[in-house]
Short mmCIF file of C-alpha atoms in Angstrom, two decimals:
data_model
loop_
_atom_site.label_atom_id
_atom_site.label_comp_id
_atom_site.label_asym_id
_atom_site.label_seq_id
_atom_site.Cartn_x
_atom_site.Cartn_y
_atom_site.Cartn_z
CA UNK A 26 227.09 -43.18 -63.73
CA UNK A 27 226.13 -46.01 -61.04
CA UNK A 28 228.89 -47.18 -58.96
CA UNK A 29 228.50 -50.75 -60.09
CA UNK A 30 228.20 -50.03 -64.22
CA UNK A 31 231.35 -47.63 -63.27
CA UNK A 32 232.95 -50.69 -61.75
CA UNK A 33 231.74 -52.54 -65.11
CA UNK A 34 232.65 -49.75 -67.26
CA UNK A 35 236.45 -49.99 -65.96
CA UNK A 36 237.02 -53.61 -66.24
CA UNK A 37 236.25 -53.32 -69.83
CA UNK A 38 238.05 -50.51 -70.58
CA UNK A 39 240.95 -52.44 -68.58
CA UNK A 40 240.60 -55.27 -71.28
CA UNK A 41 240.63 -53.04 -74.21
CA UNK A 42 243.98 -51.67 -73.12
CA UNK A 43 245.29 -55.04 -72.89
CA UNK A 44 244.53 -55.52 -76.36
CA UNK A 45 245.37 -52.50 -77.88
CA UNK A 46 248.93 -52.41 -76.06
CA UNK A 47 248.14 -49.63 -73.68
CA UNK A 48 248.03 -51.67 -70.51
CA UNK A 49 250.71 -49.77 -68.50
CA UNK A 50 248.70 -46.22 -69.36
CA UNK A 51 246.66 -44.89 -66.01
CA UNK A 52 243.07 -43.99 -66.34
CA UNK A 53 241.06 -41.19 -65.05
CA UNK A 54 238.07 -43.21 -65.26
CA UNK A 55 235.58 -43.75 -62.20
CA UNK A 56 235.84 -46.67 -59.88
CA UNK A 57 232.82 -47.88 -61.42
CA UNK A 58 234.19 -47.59 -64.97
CA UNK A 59 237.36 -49.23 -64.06
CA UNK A 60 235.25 -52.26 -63.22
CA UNK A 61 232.51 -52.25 -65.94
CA UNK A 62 233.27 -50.57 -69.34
CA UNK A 63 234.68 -53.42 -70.86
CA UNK A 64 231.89 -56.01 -69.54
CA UNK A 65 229.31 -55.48 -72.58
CA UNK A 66 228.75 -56.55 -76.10
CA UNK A 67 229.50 -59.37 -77.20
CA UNK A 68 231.39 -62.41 -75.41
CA UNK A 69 234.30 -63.84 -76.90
CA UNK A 70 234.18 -67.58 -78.19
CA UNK A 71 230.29 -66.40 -78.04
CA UNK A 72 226.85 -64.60 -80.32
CA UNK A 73 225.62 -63.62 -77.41
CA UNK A 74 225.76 -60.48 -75.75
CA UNK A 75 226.22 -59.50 -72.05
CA UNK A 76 222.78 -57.06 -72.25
CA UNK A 77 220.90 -59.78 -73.28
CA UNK A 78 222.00 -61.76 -70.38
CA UNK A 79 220.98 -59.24 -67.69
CA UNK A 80 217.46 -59.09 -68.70
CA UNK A 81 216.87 -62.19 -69.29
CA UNK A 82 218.62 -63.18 -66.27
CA UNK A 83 217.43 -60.37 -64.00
CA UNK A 84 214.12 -60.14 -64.79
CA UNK A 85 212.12 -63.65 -66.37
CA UNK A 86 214.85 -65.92 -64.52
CA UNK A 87 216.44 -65.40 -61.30
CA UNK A 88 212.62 -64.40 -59.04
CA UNK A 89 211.37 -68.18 -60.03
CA UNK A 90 214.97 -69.76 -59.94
CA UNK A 91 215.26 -68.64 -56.34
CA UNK A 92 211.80 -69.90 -55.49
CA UNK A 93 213.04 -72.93 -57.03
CA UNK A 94 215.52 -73.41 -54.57
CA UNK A 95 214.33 -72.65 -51.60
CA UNK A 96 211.47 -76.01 -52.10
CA UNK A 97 212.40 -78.90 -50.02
CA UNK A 98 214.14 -80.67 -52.82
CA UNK A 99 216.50 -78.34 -53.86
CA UNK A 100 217.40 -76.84 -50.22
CA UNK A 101 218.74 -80.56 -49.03
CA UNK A 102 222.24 -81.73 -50.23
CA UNK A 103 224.17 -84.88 -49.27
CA UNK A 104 227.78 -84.23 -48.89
CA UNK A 105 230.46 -85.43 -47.23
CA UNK A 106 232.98 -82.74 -45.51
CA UNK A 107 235.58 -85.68 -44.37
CA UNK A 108 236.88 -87.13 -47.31
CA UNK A 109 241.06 -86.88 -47.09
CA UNK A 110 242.62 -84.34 -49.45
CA UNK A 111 244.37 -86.85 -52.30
CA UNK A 112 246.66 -84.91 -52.72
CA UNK A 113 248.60 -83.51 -49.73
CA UNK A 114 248.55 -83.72 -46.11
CA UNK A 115 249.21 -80.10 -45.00
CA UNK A 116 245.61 -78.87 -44.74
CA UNK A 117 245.35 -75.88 -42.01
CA UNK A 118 241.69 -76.36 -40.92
CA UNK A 119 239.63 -72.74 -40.93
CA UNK A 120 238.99 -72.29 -37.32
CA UNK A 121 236.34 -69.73 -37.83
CA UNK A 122 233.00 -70.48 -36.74
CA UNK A 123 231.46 -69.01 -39.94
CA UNK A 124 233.54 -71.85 -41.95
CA UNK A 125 231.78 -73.99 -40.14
CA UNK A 126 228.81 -76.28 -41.51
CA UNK A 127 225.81 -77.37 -39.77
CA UNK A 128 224.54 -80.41 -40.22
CA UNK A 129 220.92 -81.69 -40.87
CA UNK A 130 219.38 -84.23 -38.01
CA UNK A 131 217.72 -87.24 -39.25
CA UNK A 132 214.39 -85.69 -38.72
CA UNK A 133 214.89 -82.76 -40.51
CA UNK A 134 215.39 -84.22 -43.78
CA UNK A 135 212.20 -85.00 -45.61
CA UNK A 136 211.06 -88.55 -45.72
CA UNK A 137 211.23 -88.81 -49.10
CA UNK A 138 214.54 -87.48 -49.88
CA UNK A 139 216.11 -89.87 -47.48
CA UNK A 140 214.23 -92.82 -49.01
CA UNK A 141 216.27 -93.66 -52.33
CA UNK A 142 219.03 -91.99 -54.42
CA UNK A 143 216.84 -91.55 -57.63
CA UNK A 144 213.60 -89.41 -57.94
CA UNK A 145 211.60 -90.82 -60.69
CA UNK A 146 208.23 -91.83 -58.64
CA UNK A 147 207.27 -93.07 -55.11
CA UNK A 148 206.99 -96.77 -57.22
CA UNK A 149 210.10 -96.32 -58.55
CA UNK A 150 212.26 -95.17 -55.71
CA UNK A 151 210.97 -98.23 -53.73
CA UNK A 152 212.09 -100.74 -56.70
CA UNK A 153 215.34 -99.25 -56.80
CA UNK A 154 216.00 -98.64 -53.10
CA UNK A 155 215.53 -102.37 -52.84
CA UNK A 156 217.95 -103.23 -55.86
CA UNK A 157 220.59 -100.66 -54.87
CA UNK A 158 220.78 -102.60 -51.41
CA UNK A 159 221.03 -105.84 -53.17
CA UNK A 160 223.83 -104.92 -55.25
CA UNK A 161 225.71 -103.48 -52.49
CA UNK A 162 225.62 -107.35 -51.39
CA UNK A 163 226.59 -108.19 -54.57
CA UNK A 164 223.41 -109.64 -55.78
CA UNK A 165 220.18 -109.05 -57.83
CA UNK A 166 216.78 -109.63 -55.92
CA UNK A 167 214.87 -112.06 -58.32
CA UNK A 168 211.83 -110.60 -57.15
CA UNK A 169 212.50 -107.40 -59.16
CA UNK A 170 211.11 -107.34 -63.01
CA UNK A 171 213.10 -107.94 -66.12
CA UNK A 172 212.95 -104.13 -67.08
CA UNK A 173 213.89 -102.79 -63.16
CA UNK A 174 216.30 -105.10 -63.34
CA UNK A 175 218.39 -104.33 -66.37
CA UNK A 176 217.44 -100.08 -66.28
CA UNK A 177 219.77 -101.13 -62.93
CA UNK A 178 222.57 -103.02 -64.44
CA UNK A 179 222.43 -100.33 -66.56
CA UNK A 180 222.60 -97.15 -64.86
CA UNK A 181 225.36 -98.63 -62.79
CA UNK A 182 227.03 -99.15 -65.86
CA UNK A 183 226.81 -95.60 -67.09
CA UNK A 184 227.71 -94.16 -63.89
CA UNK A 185 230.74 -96.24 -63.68
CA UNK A 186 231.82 -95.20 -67.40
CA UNK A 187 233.73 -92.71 -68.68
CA UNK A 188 231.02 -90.09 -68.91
CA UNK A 189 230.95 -88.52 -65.82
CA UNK A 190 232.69 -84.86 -65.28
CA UNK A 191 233.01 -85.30 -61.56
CA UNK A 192 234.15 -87.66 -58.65
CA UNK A 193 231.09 -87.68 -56.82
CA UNK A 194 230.59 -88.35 -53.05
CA UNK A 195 229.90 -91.86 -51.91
CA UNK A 196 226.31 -91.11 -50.48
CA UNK A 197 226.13 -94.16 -48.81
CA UNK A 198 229.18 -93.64 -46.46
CA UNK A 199 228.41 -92.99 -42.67
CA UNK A 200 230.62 -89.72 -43.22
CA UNK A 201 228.36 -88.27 -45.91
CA UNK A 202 225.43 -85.81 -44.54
CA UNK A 203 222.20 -83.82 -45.20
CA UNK A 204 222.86 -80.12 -45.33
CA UNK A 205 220.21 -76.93 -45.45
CA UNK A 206 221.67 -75.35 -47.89
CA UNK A 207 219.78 -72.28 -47.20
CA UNK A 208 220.97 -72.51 -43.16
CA UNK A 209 224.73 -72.67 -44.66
CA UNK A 210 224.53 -70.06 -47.28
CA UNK A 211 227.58 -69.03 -49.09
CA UNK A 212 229.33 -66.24 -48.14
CA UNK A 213 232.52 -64.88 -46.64
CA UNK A 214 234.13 -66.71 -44.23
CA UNK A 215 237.49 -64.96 -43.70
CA UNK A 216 239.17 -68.23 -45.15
CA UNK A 217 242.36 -66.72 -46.99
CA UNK A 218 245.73 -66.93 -46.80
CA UNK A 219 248.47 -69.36 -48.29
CA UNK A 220 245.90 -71.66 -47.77
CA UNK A 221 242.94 -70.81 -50.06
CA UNK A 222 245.62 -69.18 -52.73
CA UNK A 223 247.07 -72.96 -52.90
CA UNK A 224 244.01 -74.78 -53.93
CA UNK A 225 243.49 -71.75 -56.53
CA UNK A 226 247.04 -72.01 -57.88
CA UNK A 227 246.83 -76.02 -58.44
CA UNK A 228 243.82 -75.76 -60.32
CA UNK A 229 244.92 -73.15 -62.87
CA UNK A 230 249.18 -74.27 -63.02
CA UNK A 231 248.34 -78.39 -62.92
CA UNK A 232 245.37 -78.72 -64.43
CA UNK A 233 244.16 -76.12 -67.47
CA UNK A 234 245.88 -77.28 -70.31
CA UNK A 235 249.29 -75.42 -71.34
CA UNK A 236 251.80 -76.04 -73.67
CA UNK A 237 254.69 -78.40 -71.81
CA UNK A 238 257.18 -75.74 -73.41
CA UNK A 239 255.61 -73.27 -70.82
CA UNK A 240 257.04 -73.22 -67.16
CA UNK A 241 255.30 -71.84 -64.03
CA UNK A 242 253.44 -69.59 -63.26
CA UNK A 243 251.04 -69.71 -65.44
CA UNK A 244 247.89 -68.53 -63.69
CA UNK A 245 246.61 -64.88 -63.62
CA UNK A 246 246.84 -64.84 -60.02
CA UNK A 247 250.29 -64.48 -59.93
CA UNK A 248 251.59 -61.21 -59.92
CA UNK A 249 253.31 -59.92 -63.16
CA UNK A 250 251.53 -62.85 -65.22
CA UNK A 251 248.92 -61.39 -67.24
CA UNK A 252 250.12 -60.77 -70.30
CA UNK A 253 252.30 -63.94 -70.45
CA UNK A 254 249.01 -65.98 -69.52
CA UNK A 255 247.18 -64.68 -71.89
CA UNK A 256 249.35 -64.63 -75.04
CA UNK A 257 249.79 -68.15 -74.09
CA UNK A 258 245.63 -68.62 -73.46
CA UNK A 259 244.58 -66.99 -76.93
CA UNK A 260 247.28 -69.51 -79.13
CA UNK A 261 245.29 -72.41 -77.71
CA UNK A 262 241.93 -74.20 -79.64
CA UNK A 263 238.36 -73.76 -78.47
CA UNK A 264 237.92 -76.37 -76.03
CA UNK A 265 241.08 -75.69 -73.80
CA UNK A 266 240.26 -71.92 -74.10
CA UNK A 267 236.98 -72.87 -73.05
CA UNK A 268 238.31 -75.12 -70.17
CA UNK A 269 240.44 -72.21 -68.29
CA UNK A 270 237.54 -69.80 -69.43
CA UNK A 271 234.91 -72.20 -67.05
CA UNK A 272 237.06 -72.67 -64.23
CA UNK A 273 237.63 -68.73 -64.24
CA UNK A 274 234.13 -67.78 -64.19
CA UNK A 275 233.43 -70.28 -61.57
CA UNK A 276 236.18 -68.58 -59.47
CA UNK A 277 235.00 -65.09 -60.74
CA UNK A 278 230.64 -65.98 -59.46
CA UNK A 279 232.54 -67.12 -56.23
CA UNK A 280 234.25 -64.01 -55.62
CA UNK A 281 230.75 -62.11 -56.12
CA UNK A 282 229.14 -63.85 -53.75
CA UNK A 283 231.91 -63.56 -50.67
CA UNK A 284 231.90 -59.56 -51.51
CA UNK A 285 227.74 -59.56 -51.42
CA UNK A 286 227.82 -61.29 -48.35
CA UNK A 287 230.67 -60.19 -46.58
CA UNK A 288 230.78 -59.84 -42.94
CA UNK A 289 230.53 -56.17 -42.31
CA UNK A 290 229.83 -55.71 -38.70
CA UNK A 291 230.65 -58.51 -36.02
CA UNK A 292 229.37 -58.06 -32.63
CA UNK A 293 228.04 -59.51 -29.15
CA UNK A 294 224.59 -58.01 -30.65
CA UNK A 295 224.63 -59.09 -34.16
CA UNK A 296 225.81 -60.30 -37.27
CA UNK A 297 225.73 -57.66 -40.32
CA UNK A 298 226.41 -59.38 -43.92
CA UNK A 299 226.14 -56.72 -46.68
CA UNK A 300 227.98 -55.85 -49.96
CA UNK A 301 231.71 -54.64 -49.91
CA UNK A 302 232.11 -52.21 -52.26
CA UNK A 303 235.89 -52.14 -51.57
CA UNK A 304 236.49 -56.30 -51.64
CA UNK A 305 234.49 -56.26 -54.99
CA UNK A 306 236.85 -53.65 -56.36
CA UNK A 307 239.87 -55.50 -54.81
CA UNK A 308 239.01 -58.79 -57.51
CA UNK A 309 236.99 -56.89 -59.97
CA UNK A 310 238.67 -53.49 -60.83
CA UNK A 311 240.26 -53.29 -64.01
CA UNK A 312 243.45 -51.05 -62.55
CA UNK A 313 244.08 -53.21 -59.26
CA UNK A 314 243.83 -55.86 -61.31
CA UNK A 315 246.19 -54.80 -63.78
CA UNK A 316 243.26 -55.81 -66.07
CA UNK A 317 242.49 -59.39 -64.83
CA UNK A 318 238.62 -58.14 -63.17
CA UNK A 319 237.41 -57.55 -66.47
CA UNK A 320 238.07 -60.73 -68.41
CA UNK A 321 237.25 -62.88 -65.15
CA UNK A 322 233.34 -60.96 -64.81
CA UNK A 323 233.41 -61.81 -69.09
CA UNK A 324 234.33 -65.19 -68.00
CA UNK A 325 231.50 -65.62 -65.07
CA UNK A 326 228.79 -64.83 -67.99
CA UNK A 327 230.54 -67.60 -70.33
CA UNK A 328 230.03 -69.44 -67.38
CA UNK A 329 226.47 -69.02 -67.20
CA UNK A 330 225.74 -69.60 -71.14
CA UNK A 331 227.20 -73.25 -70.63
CA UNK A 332 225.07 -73.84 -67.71
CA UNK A 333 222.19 -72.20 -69.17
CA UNK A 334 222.71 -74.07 -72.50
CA UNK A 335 223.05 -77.55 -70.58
CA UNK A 336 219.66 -76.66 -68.76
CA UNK A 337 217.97 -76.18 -71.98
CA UNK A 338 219.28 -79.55 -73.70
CA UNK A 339 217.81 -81.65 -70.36
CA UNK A 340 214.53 -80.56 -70.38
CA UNK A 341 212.77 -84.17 -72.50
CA UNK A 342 214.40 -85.48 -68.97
CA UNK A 343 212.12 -83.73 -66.55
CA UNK A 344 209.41 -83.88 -69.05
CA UNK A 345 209.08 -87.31 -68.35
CA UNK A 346 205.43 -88.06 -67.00
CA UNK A 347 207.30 -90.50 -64.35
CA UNK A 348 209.38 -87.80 -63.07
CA UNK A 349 208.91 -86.42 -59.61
CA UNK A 350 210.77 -84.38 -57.63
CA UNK A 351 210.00 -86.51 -54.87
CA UNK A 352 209.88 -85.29 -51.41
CA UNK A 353 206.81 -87.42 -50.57
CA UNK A 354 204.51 -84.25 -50.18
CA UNK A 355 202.38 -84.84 -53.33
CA UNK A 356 201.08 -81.33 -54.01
CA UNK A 357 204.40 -79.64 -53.20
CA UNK A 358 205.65 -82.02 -55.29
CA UNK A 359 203.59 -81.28 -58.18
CA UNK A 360 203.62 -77.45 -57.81
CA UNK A 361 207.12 -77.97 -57.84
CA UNK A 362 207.72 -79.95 -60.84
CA UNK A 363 205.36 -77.59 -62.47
CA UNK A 364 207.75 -74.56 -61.96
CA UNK A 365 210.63 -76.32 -63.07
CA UNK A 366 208.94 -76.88 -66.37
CA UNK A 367 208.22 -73.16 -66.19
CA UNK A 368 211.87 -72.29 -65.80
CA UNK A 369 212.98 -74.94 -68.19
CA UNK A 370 210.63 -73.59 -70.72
CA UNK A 371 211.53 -69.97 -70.11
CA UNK A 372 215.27 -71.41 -70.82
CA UNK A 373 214.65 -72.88 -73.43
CA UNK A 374 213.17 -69.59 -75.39
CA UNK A 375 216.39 -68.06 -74.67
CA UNK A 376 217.15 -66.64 -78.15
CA UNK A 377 221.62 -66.44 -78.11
CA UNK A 378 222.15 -70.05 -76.67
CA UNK A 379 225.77 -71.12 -76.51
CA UNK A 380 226.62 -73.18 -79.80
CA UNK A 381 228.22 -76.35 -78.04
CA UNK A 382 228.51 -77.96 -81.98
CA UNK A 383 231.75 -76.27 -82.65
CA UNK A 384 233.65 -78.43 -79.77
CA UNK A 385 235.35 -81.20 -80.27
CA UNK A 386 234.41 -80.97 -84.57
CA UNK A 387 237.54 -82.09 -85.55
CA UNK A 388 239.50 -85.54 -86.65
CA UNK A 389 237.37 -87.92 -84.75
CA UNK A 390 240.12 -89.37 -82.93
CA UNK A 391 241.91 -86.36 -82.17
CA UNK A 392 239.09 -85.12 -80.90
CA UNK A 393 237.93 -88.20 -78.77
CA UNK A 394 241.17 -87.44 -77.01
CA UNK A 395 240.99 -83.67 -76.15
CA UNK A 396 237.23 -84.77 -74.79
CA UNK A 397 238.60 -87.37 -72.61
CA UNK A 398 241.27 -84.78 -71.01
CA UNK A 399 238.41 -82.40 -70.89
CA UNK A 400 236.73 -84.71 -68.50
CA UNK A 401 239.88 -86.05 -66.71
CA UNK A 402 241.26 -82.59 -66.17
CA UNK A 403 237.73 -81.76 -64.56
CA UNK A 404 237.69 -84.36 -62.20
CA UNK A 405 240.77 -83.92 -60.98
CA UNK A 406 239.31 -80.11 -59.99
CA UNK A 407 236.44 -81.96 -58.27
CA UNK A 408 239.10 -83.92 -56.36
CA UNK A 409 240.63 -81.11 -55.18
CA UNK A 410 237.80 -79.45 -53.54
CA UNK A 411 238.67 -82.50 -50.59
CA UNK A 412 241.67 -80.41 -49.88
CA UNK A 413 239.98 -76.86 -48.93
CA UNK A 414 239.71 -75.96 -45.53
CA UNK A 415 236.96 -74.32 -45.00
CA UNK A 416 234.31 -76.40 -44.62
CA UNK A 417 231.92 -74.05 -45.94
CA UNK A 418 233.65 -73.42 -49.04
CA UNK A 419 233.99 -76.89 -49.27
CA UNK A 420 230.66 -77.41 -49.07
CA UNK A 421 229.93 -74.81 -51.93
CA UNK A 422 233.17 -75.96 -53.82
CA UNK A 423 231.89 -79.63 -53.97
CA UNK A 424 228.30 -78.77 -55.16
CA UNK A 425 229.53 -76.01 -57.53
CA UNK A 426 231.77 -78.43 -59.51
CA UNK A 427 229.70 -81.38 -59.55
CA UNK A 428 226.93 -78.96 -60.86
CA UNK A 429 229.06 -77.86 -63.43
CA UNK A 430 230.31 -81.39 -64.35
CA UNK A 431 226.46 -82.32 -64.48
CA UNK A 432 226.29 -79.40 -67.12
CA UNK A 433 229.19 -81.29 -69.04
CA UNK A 434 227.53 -84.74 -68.89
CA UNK A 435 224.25 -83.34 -70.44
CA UNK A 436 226.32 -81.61 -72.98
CA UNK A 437 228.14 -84.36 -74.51
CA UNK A 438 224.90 -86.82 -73.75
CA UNK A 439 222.53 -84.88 -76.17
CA UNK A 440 222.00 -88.13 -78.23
CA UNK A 441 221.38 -90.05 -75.22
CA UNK A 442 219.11 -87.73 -74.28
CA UNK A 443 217.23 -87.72 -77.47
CA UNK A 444 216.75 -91.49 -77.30
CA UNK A 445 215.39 -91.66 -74.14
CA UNK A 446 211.93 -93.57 -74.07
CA UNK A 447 208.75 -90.99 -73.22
CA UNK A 448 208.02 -92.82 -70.24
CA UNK A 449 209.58 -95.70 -68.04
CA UNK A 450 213.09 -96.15 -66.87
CA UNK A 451 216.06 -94.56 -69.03
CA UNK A 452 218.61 -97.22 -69.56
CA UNK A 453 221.15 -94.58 -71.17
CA UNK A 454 220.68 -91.33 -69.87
CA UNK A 455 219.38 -91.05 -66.48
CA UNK A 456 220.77 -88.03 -63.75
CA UNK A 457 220.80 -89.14 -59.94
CA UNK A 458 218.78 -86.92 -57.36
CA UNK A 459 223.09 -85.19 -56.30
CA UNK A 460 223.49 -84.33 -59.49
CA UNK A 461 220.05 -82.70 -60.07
CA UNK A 462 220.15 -80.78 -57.08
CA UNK A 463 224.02 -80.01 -58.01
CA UNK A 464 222.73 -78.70 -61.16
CA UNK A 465 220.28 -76.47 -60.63
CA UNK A 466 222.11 -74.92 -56.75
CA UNK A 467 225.24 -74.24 -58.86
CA UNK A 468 223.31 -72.22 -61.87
CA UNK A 469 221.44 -70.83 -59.01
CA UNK A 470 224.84 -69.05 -57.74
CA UNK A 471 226.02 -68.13 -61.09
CA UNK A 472 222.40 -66.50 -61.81
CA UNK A 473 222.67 -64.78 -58.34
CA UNK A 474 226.08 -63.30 -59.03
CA UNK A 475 224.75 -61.81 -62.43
CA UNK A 476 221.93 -60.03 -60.33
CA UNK A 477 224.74 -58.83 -57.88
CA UNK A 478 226.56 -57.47 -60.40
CA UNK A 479 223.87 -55.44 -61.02
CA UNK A 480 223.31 -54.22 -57.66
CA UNK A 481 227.02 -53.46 -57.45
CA UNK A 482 226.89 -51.59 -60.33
CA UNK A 483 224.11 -49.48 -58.38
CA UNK A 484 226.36 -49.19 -55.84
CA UNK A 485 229.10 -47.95 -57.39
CA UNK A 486 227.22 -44.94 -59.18
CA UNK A 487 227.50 -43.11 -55.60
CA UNK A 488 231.70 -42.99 -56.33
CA UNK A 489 233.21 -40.25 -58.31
#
């Protein structure tokens, strides 16, 4: 059996003797086993099936998703690395040099990108470029029309409400900057340590909901904790299982991607990044896990069915004749938009979407409630991604949960979204050009950690 479905093959079989009350047993199974048996089938909370996910991921999605990315639009992110940690003053800065970030110069950046916040059309950006700089002086220029001016008042409004997942950066501070996201890929950075474990343990212990009867340690990381965590996890309703179940896969597709890019050779020569079969087994294995691997790689493909169901719900957005991805290179920027239709399409025929209709179904105002600490729990996460530090991971930690709190927005904004007007400004629903390029970057990671798990599974076939 392949050393990566072996790997597979054991973290499921880790979770099935969870279940069944046999976790202490050992197992004679393969490494590969240990990490993979118990990642197929179906998904819990879930119709769909982890199969069905590979292929569909593998094959029709990830070659176009990647190509995607790598277009001038998608490749440049705004971000800024500075911002104080709100929430403690002890930050050890990584003084690697591969936590380190390089930043864009001014001439780097397309034209176009720089040129306005929201990509709608070259028209359009210039109309709004003009208001959003009149507003920042606290008036409206006259000289705009009727319609520009109240789709403004408007979309200030709604991104000022109570709708958004994330704290977003303030693009228009002289501390936020243009990064190639393709010259800073992610990848391991030897950030560990106290450290990195702290910003981990805040986000499960302080902010996934628990019972108040409960006392810490709560989280899976911490040694001994499994079984408590979970008995706790599988008493609680859909949406807060859903919560920890999110914020686990996240940290699950970032694990992947430090152990397919890990540092394996550094010297005055060269640079060798390659998969580590042995880190991957470290956080994936169902025994050295005492079965935690499994149910966080079950977790990263929850993950992706949210994502991937949010991604099929915004397409009437980019359909939008007056939509551009706007880079000021016309035919790029029509080949482009063309292959995000494709992909959108392609997601759209996806036959075992996520069924978002069972959240939040209850008493109205009850459930009003658990949405609202939904959304403030998951901005306090986006918060805390100011207090990692590594600025690479910050970097990735930034765009990953904004891209998953874009996923939220669309979500709970499907009738906004099926209002929307088939052309011309979109005074309720409207996504900013950080949040698109949020989006679609942080799917692309969880998509490219589903194809590594397949090449780890490859790789772990060679292990008996």
């Amino acid at each position: 059996m392949g050393r990566g479905w072996g790997l597979l093959i054991g973290l499921l079989g880790a979770v099935w003797l969870l279940s069944s009350g046999h976790g202490g047993q050992q197992s004679s199974e393969t490494a590969a086993q240990r990490c993979f048996c118990q990642v197929s089938g179906y998904l819990d909370d879930c119709t769909c099936d982890v199969e069905t996910i590979d292929r569909f991921n593998n094959y029709r999605l990830f070659p176009r998703l990647q190509k995607l990315l790598e277009s001038d639009y998608f490749r440049y992110y705004k971000v800024n690395l500075k911002r104080p940690c709100p929430f403690w003053n002890d930050i050890s800065q990584c003084g690697r040099r591969d936590c380190a970030v390089k930043p864009c110069q001014s001439d780097e950046v397309p034209d176009g990108i720089k040129s306005a916040s929201y990509k709608y059309s070259e028209e359009a950006n210039n109309l709004l470029e003009e208001c959003e700089q009149a507003e920042r002086l606290g008036a409206v220029d006259e000289s705009l029309s009727e319609e520009t001016q109240k789709a403004v008042l408007q979309w200030t409004k709604h991104d000022d409400s109570s709708d958004n997942f994330c704290e977003a950066d303030d693009i228009q501070s002289p501390d936020a900057e243009y990064v190639d996201l393709l010259l800073n890929p992610e990848r391991y950075t030897g950030y560990k340590g106290p450290d990195a474990w702290k910003i981990w343990n805040v986000i499960y212990e302080e902010n996934c909901f628990k019972p108040q009867t409960i006392k810490r340690p709560l989280n899976p990381l911490a040694s001994g904790q499994e079984n408590t965590f979970y008995s706790w996890l599988e008493g609680l309703c859909v949406e807060k299982r859903a919560f920890y179940r999110l914020i686990s896969g996240l940290h699950a597709s970032i694990n992947v991607h430090l152990s397919a890019r890990y540092l394996l050779q550094d010297t005055w020569l060269e640079k060798k990044w390659g998969h580590n079969i042995t880190e991957f087994q470290q956080r994936f294995d169902g025994i050295l896990t005492e079965g935690e691997g499994p149910r966080r790689l079950k977790n990263l493909y929850f993950l992706y069915l949210i994502e991937l169901r949010a991604l099929s719900k915004v397409l009437p957005f980019f359909e939008r004749p007056d939509f551009q991805l706007f880079t000021g290179n016309k035919i790029q920027d029509a080949e482009n938009k063309m292959l995000l239709l494709e992909i959108l399409h392609e997601i759209k025929s996806f036959p075992l979407h996520f069924d978002e209709n069972s959240f939040f179904a209850g008493d109205k105002k009850e459930a009003h409630k658990l949405k609202e600490d939904f959304r403030l729990h998951f901005r306090n996460i986006s918060r805390i991604m100011d207090c990692v530090g590594c600025f690479k991971c910050r970097l990735w930690g930034k765009l990953q949960t904004q891209g998953l709190g874009t996923a939220l927005k669309i979500l709970f904004s499907e009738k906004l979204i099926a209002n929307m007007p088939e052309s011309g400004p979109s005074y309720e629903f409207h996504l900013t050009r950080q949040e698109i390029v949020s989006l679609f970057n942080a799917f692309g990671r969880i998509s490219t950690s589903v194809k590594e798990l397949e090449n780890f599974r490859n790789l772990l076939q060679n292990i008996h």
